[in-house]
Every structure is written in structure tokens, then in C-alpha cells.
Amino acid sequence: MTESVEALRNYVHFLHEHDGVRQVRLTRTAQQGLQRLAAAVKALPESIPNKGGPDNLLSGRAQRAGGSREISTSSAPSVNEPPLEISGSSKVEQLRHLAERASVCVKCPHLAARRHNVVFGVGNPDAKLMFVGEAPGEDEDLKGEPFVGRAGQLLTKMILAMGLTREQVYIGNIVKCRPDVPEGTAGNRKPTKQEMETCVPYLRAQIEVIKPSAMVALGATAVEGLFGPVGTIGSLRGKFLEYRGIPLMPTYHPSYLLRNQSNTEKRKVWEDLLKIMEQLEMPISEKQRNFFLRT
Ligand code: URA
């Protein structure tokens, strides 16, 4: 055991504890190794099944639903993969074990090589409401917490407008590492189908532990990560879907609202959140009902 911990020191720096989870950073040796591995994997011919190798549980490809509104989770990405083992005697412990596992995950070597933090998730393990986003951006990667950049600040305002706090809900993403962009390039990119398939078992395990009473999927990628390519967010938003028996409301991603700041678009998202509040039997004031009604 001591030997394996010693060997690990060549590959990871232990940094600090965050929310009871030990954060680690890969050493340069490990990053270079992973970059070589990623390049070798990329060079493999397409016809070789399961390009990610034995650690990449991508065998059994998921069945995908067409554009139907009757969405079942059997259309979800990587649904045939074995679920992650959940261990621990309390929700806090179970989430900590999953977060520890994610913190050393290198199933996407190109993401593991570039990340500063694995952004596992944040919030209340007993949350009634869970928000699901796409993937961390630069701010989240640096802080190790989801939704802390501009879009995150807007999400926090939306949560407060519902009469809740970030500490009362749970916030997670489909993909836990920042999708890499070329060095020196600003902005973010959508995670690939393969990155989503590889990572979504962590989110699925988080949902299984937390057992929220309702969920909000923020944007098309969040919906796609859970259900597969089932439709545009414009056509899906405003109507409840069901994810493993849990009512799930798709709505626009807060970054969409940052780009489209009209009251009409804000009202659409707000109406989706009002439906969630009704679903959770939360009190709704007259003032809340009327938010963003004036155009
Ligand atoms: N956008 C997301 O989808 N998730 C984050 O954590 C941050 C921005």
C-alpha cells in the first residue's frame, strides 16, 4: 500500500481539501504521459471498437430515441454501462466516495491532462431540487465548483428568485472536467458525445444518492447527456420529462439568457421554474408569478 502511494506521488500532487474532498493535480510527468496516450488513441483506426481501452467503459453503445416526446431513459447515453458502485453509510459519505473516484479519473486523458480541478458537484445531499448543466468552464475549472462564472451568477439569481439558496439545492454537470480548448483560445466548447457517455455515470450515481424530487436540465447538452439526442431545447422546454421516475424540466441554459436578455426569453425560463415550484409544492407569491411579464 505504502509502495503504491509512493508511486502515485510521481503522478499526482495532493493539493488541498475542498468540501471534504481531497483535490489533486496531475504532475507534468503524468500530463505528458496522458497527452501521448491521447495522441496514440486518436491515431487508432475507427474500426477498433472501444477506442478508450479497458478503462473506458464505452463498450455497449446506447440505443438512441428518435425525436419523440415519449422519452425513456433507455435512450440515455451509456445506459448499458454498469452503474458506478455506491459505497458509504450516509449520502455525504457516498458522494465523497464518488467525488474521490472522479478526482483521479483519467478516462478522458486529454481532459485529465489539462484540468485544474474535477468539478464534481455542489450543494445539499438531501436537496429536493437538482440542477444539471453541461460541463465546467474556465472559472469552474479553476475553482472546482460548478456554475461560478457569469452563467453561474445568473443561475444563483434564478435560484434566489425561487426563494431558495444554492446551499439548499444540488448543482452538477454532465461532464466533470472542462472540455479542453486549444491553448490561448478563449471560451468553452460543448463536450463530445464520447466525453458525455464516459462521464455521465458519475451524474447518474449522484442522482441515485441524492434522490431529488425534481430536476432542471439547463440547456440542450444537459438533456442530451441524460436522454440522448431527443430534440431541440426550444421544442423540449416547458414540458416535464421523466428521468428514472423523477420529473425533469428542460429549460434554456443561463448562458443563453446572457446572450438574449429580452424579458420574453427570461419569462420563458421563469415559467419553467414556476412549474418546478408548483411540482415541489413551494409557496409562490403574486410578485413571483408576475416576474418578467412586462416586455
Ligand atoms: N456552464 C455549465 O453548463 N456548467 C457549469 O458548471 C458552468 C457553466
Short mmCIF file of C-alpha atoms and ligand atoms in Angstrom, two decimals:
data_model
loop_
_atom_site.label_atom_id
_atom_site.label_comp_id
_atom_site.label_asym_id
_atom_site.label_seq_id
_atom_site.Cartn_x
_atom_site.Cartn_y
_atom_site.Cartn_z
CA MET A 1 0.00 0.00 0.00
CA THR A 2 2.78 2.43 1.03
CA GLU A 3 4.53 1.50 -2.18
CA SER A 4 1.52 2.33 -4.33
CA VAL A 5 1.01 5.67 -2.53
CA GLU A 6 4.70 6.42 -3.13
CA ALA A 7 4.32 5.51 -6.81
CA LEU A 8 1.26 7.76 -7.03
CA ARG A 9 3.37 10.74 -5.98
CA ASN A 10 5.06 10.61 -9.39
CA TYR A 11 1.72 11.30 -10.97
CA VAL A 12 -0.36 13.47 -8.69
CA HIS A 13 0.21 16.41 -6.37
CA PHE A 14 -2.13 16.43 -3.43
CA LEU A 15 -3.36 19.98 -3.18
CA HIS A 16 -5.98 20.72 -0.58
CA GLU A 17 -9.31 19.56 0.77
CA HIS A 18 -12.45 21.12 -0.67
CA ASP A 19 -15.82 20.26 0.88
CA GLY A 20 -14.19 17.23 2.47
CA VAL A 21 -12.85 16.02 -0.89
CA ARG A 22 -9.13 15.84 -1.49
CA GLN A 23 -8.24 17.77 -4.62
CA VAL A 24 -5.31 16.54 -6.69
CA ARG A 25 -3.43 17.86 -9.68
CA LEU A 26 -1.57 15.70 -12.18
CA THR A 27 2.21 16.14 -12.29
CA ARG A 28 3.92 17.17 -15.53
CA THR A 29 5.11 13.54 -15.98
CA ALA A 30 1.53 12.30 -15.77
CA GLN A 31 0.24 15.06 -18.06
CA GLN A 32 2.85 14.27 -20.68
CA GLY A 33 2.05 10.55 -20.44
CA LEU A 34 -1.65 11.23 -20.87
CA GLN A 35 -1.06 13.52 -23.82
CA ARG A 36 0.98 10.77 -25.50
CA LEU A 37 -1.78 8.26 -24.71
CA ALA A 38 -4.46 10.62 -26.10
CA ALA A 39 -2.43 11.08 -29.31
CA ALA A 40 -1.97 7.31 -29.65
CA VAL A 41 -5.70 6.70 -29.09
CA LYS A 42 -6.58 9.37 -31.68
CA ALA A 43 -4.32 7.64 -34.19
CA LEU A 44 -6.15 4.31 -33.85
CA PRO A 45 -8.31 3.35 -36.83
CA GLU A 46 -12.04 3.98 -36.38
CA SER A 47 -12.86 0.28 -36.80
CA ILE A 48 -11.29 -0.71 -33.49
CA PRO A 49 -14.14 -0.95 -31.03
CA ASN A 50 -13.92 0.76 -27.65
CA LYS A 51 -11.12 3.13 -28.55
CA GLY A 52 -10.78 4.24 -24.96
CA GLY A 53 -9.29 0.93 -23.85
CA PRO A 54 -10.15 -1.15 -20.84
CA ASP A 55 -10.57 1.85 -18.53
CA ASN A 56 -13.02 3.48 -20.85
CA LEU A 57 -16.32 1.70 -20.28
CA LEU A 58 -17.73 2.51 -23.67
CA SER A 59 -18.49 -0.96 -24.95
CA GLY A 60 -22.30 -1.50 -25.28
CA ARG A 61 -23.39 1.57 -27.30
CA ALA A 62 -26.61 3.11 -26.09
CA GLN A 63 -29.77 2.93 -28.11
CA ARG A 64 -30.92 6.41 -29.01
CA ALA A 65 -34.51 7.61 -29.23
CA GLY A 66 -35.73 9.40 -32.34
CA GLY A 67 -37.30 12.83 -31.86
CA SER A 68 -40.27 11.50 -29.95
CA ARG A 69 -41.63 13.27 -26.86
CA GLU A 70 -42.11 9.88 -25.24
CA ILE A 71 -38.66 9.82 -23.84
CA SER A 72 -37.49 6.89 -21.85
CA THR A 73 -34.17 6.62 -20.09
CA SER A 74 -33.36 3.53 -22.16
CA SER A 75 -32.34 6.09 -24.77
CA ALA A 76 -29.79 7.60 -22.41
CA PRO A 77 -26.12 7.59 -23.31
CA SER A 78 -24.11 4.64 -21.99
CA VAL A 79 -27.16 3.19 -20.27
CA ASN A 80 -25.66 -0.24 -20.86
CA GLU A 81 -22.59 0.59 -18.85
CA PRO A 82 -22.55 -0.86 -15.38
CA PRO A 83 -23.52 1.82 -12.88
CA LEU A 84 -20.78 3.10 -10.59
CA GLU A 85 -20.62 1.33 -7.30
CA ILE A 86 -22.02 3.44 -4.48
CA SER A 87 -20.41 2.83 -1.10
CA GLY A 88 -20.79 4.52 2.26
CA SER A 89 -23.35 4.65 5.01
CA SER A 90 -24.65 8.19 4.50
CA LYS A 91 -25.37 10.39 1.48
CA VAL A 92 -22.42 12.63 2.42
CA GLU A 93 -20.07 9.66 2.53
CA GLN A 94 -21.46 8.19 -0.69
CA LEU A 95 -20.98 11.49 -2.52
CA ARG A 96 -17.49 11.84 -1.04
CA HIS A 97 -16.50 8.40 -2.30
CA LEU A 98 -17.82 9.20 -5.78
CA ALA A 99 -16.05 12.58 -5.77
CA GLU A 100 -12.78 10.95 -4.73
CA ARG A 101 -13.13 8.48 -7.55
CA ALA A 102 -13.87 11.27 -10.04
CA SER A 103 -10.92 13.32 -8.76
CA VAL A 104 -8.45 10.76 -10.09
CA CYS A 105 -10.46 9.73 -13.16
CA VAL A 106 -8.43 9.69 -16.38
CA LYS A 107 -10.97 8.06 -18.69
CA CYS A 108 -10.73 11.13 -20.93
CA PRO A 109 -6.93 11.51 -20.93
CA HIS A 110 -7.00 14.73 -22.96
CA LEU A 111 -9.29 16.38 -20.38
CA ALA A 112 -7.47 14.95 -17.37
CA ALA A 113 -4.18 16.30 -18.70
CA ARG A 114 -5.44 19.88 -18.89
CA ARG A 115 -7.79 20.20 -15.96
CA HIS A 116 -7.04 22.13 -12.77
CA ASN A 117 -9.89 20.51 -10.88
CA VAL A 118 -12.52 17.87 -11.37
CA VAL A 119 -15.77 19.77 -10.86
CA PHE A 120 -17.86 17.12 -9.19
CA GLY A 121 -20.89 19.00 -7.90
CA VAL A 122 -22.01 21.17 -5.04
CA GLY A 123 -24.95 21.55 -2.72
CA ASN A 124 -27.21 19.73 -0.35
CA PRO A 125 -27.08 15.92 -0.41
CA ASP A 126 -30.74 15.97 0.67
CA ALA A 127 -31.77 18.52 -1.97
CA LYS A 128 -35.32 18.26 -3.28
CA LEU A 129 -34.20 20.09 -6.42
CA MET A 130 -31.20 19.35 -8.60
CA PHE A 131 -29.88 21.45 -11.48
CA VAL A 132 -27.94 19.74 -14.24
CA GLY A 133 -25.62 21.72 -16.50
CA GLU A 134 -23.30 20.86 -19.34
CA ALA A 135 -19.67 20.99 -18.22
CA PRO A 136 -17.34 23.30 -16.31
CA GLY A 137 -15.94 26.36 -17.99
CA GLU A 138 -12.70 28.14 -17.15
CA ASP A 139 -13.93 29.70 -13.88
CA GLU A 140 -15.37 26.42 -12.67
CA ASP A 141 -12.21 24.51 -13.62
CA LEU A 142 -10.10 26.94 -11.59
CA LYS A 143 -12.42 26.95 -8.57
CA GLY A 144 -13.52 23.32 -8.60
CA GLU A 145 -17.18 24.31 -8.26
CA PRO A 146 -19.96 24.27 -10.88
CA PHE A 147 -21.65 27.45 -12.09
CA VAL A 148 -19.45 30.12 -10.53
CA GLY A 149 -18.76 32.18 -13.69
CA ARG A 150 -21.15 34.65 -15.35
CA ALA A 151 -23.72 31.99 -16.24
CA GLY A 152 -23.38 30.63 -12.71
CA GLN A 153 -24.07 34.02 -11.17
CA LEU A 154 -27.26 34.19 -13.21
CA LEU A 155 -28.21 30.68 -12.11
CA THR A 156 -27.67 31.75 -8.49
CA LYS A 157 -30.06 34.69 -9.07
CA MET A 158 -32.64 32.33 -10.57
CA ILE A 159 -32.37 30.04 -7.54
CA LEU A 160 -32.77 33.02 -5.19
CA ALA A 161 -35.79 34.24 -7.18
CA MET A 162 -37.40 30.86 -6.48
CA GLY A 163 -36.95 31.55 -2.76
CA LEU A 164 -34.11 29.04 -2.43
CA THR A 165 -30.36 29.25 -1.90
CA ARG A 166 -27.50 27.43 -3.62
CA GLU A 167 -26.96 25.57 -0.34
CA GLN A 168 -30.50 24.13 -0.45
CA VAL A 169 -30.26 22.69 -3.97
CA TYR A 170 -27.69 20.47 -5.68
CA ILE A 171 -25.84 21.53 -8.82
CA GLY A 172 -23.97 19.13 -11.09
CA ASN A 173 -22.87 18.77 -14.68
CA ILE A 174 -22.98 16.04 -17.32
CA VAL A 175 -19.19 16.26 -17.73
CA LYS A 176 -16.97 16.89 -14.73
CA CYS A 177 -13.81 18.15 -16.45
CA ARG A 178 -13.54 21.30 -18.53
CA PRO A 179 -13.72 20.40 -22.24
CA ASP A 180 -10.29 21.47 -23.46
CA VAL A 181 -9.88 24.28 -25.95
CA PRO A 182 -6.63 24.97 -27.80
CA GLU A 183 -4.05 26.75 -25.63
CA GLY A 184 -4.52 30.53 -25.73
CA THR A 185 -8.09 30.20 -27.05
CA ALA A 186 -10.84 31.88 -25.08
CA GLY A 187 -14.24 30.36 -24.45
CA ASN A 188 -15.65 26.92 -23.96
CA ARG A 189 -16.68 24.05 -26.17
CA LYS A 190 -19.55 21.60 -25.96
CA PRO A 191 -18.43 18.20 -24.66
CA THR A 192 -18.31 15.47 -27.29
CA LYS A 193 -20.74 12.57 -27.32
CA GLN A 194 -17.92 10.30 -26.16
CA GLU A 195 -16.98 12.61 -23.27
CA MET A 196 -20.64 12.72 -22.18
CA GLU A 197 -21.02 8.95 -22.41
CA THR A 198 -17.85 8.42 -20.43
CA CYS A 199 -18.71 10.86 -17.65
CA VAL A 200 -22.48 10.59 -17.21
CA PRO A 201 -22.30 7.54 -14.89
CA TYR A 202 -20.98 9.92 -12.21
CA LEU A 203 -24.03 12.16 -12.56
CA ARG A 204 -26.30 9.15 -12.63
CA ALA A 205 -24.76 7.97 -9.35
CA GLN A 206 -25.15 11.47 -7.85
CA ILE A 207 -28.85 11.42 -8.76
CA GLU A 208 -29.23 7.97 -7.26
CA VAL A 209 -27.66 9.10 -3.99
CA ILE A 210 -29.45 12.45 -3.70
CA LYS A 211 -32.84 11.23 -4.97
CA PRO A 212 -34.17 14.73 -5.75
CA SER A 213 -37.92 15.19 -6.11
CA ALA A 214 -37.44 17.26 -9.27
CA MET A 215 -34.66 18.25 -11.64
CA VAL A 216 -33.95 21.06 -14.08
CA ALA A 217 -31.83 20.35 -17.15
CA LEU A 218 -30.09 23.56 -18.20
CA GLY A 219 -29.76 23.60 -21.96
CA ALA A 220 -29.72 21.13 -24.82
CA THR A 221 -26.49 19.42 -23.80
CA ALA A 222 -27.77 18.62 -20.33
CA VAL A 223 -30.87 17.00 -21.88
CA GLU A 224 -28.75 15.14 -24.44
CA GLY A 225 -26.38 13.88 -21.75
CA LEU A 226 -29.28 12.29 -19.86
CA PHE A 227 -31.63 11.19 -22.65
CA GLY A 228 -29.64 11.16 -25.89
CA PRO A 229 -30.41 13.42 -28.86
CA VAL A 230 -34.16 13.77 -28.32
CA GLY A 231 -34.92 17.23 -29.69
CA THR A 232 -34.05 20.88 -29.61
CA ILE A 233 -34.22 22.73 -26.31
CA GLY A 234 -36.73 25.12 -27.90
CA SER A 235 -39.11 22.22 -28.53
CA LEU A 236 -38.48 20.44 -25.21
CA ARG A 237 -38.51 23.29 -22.71
CA GLY A 238 -41.62 23.94 -20.63
CA LYS A 239 -42.80 20.33 -20.58
CA PHE A 240 -41.82 17.83 -17.93
CA LEU A 241 -39.83 14.79 -18.94
CA GLU A 242 -39.18 11.93 -16.57
CA TYR A 243 -35.72 10.74 -15.66
CA ARG A 244 -35.78 7.43 -13.79
CA GLY A 245 -39.11 8.35 -12.23
CA ILE A 246 -38.02 11.92 -11.37
CA PRO A 247 -39.85 14.83 -13.06
CA LEU A 248 -37.30 16.81 -15.06
CA MET A 249 -37.89 20.22 -16.61
CA PRO A 250 -35.71 21.16 -19.58
CA THR A 251 -35.09 24.87 -19.91
CA TYR A 252 -32.63 27.23 -21.57
CA HIS A 253 -29.08 27.40 -20.24
CA PRO A 254 -28.36 30.64 -18.31
CA SER A 255 -25.66 31.49 -20.88
CA TYR A 256 -28.47 31.66 -23.48
CA LEU A 257 -30.14 34.30 -21.32
CA LEU A 258 -26.86 36.22 -21.11
CA ARG A 259 -26.88 36.36 -24.91
CA ASN A 260 -30.64 37.04 -25.21
CA GLN A 261 -31.59 39.42 -22.47
CA SER A 262 -35.18 40.16 -23.51
CA ASN A 263 -37.91 39.78 -20.93
CA THR A 264 -39.67 37.38 -23.32
CA GLU A 265 -36.83 34.85 -23.08
CA LYS A 266 -36.36 35.44 -19.34
CA ARG A 267 -40.09 34.85 -18.84
CA LYS A 268 -39.92 31.51 -20.68
CA VAL A 269 -37.25 30.26 -18.30
CA TRP A 270 -39.08 31.72 -15.33
CA GLU A 271 -42.31 29.93 -16.34
CA ASP A 272 -40.33 26.67 -16.46
CA LEU A 273 -39.08 27.36 -12.94
CA LEU A 274 -42.61 28.23 -11.75
CA LYS A 275 -43.68 24.77 -12.93
CA ILE A 276 -40.87 23.26 -10.88
CA MET A 277 -42.00 25.28 -7.84
CA GLU A 278 -45.57 24.01 -8.33
CA GLN A 279 -44.28 20.45 -8.71
CA LEU A 280 -42.40 20.81 -5.42
CA GLU A 281 -45.45 22.45 -3.80
CA MET A 282 -43.41 25.52 -2.92
CA PRO A 283 -45.20 28.74 -1.96
CA ILE A 284 -45.44 31.17 -4.89
CA SER A 285 -46.22 34.84 -4.28
CA GLU A 286 -48.16 37.05 -6.67
CA LYS A 287 -44.96 39.01 -7.23
CA GLN A 288 -43.11 35.84 -8.21
CA ARG A 289 -45.91 34.81 -10.59
CA ASN A 290 -45.55 38.11 -12.41
CA PHE A 291 -41.75 38.28 -12.83
CA PHE A 292 -40.69 39.36 -16.36
CA LEU A 293 -44.29 39.82 -17.54
CA ARG A 294 -43.64 43.34 -18.78
CA THR A 295 -41.83 43.24 -22.11
N1 URA B 1 -22.00 26.01 -17.68
C1 URA B 1 -22.34 24.75 -17.32
O1 URA B 1 -23.10 24.11 -18.01
N2 URA B 1 -21.84 24.27 -16.20
C2 URA B 1 -21.03 24.96 -15.40
O2 URA B 1 -20.62 24.44 -14.36
C3 URA B 1 -20.69 26.26 -15.79
C4 URA B 1 -21.18 26.78 -16.93
#
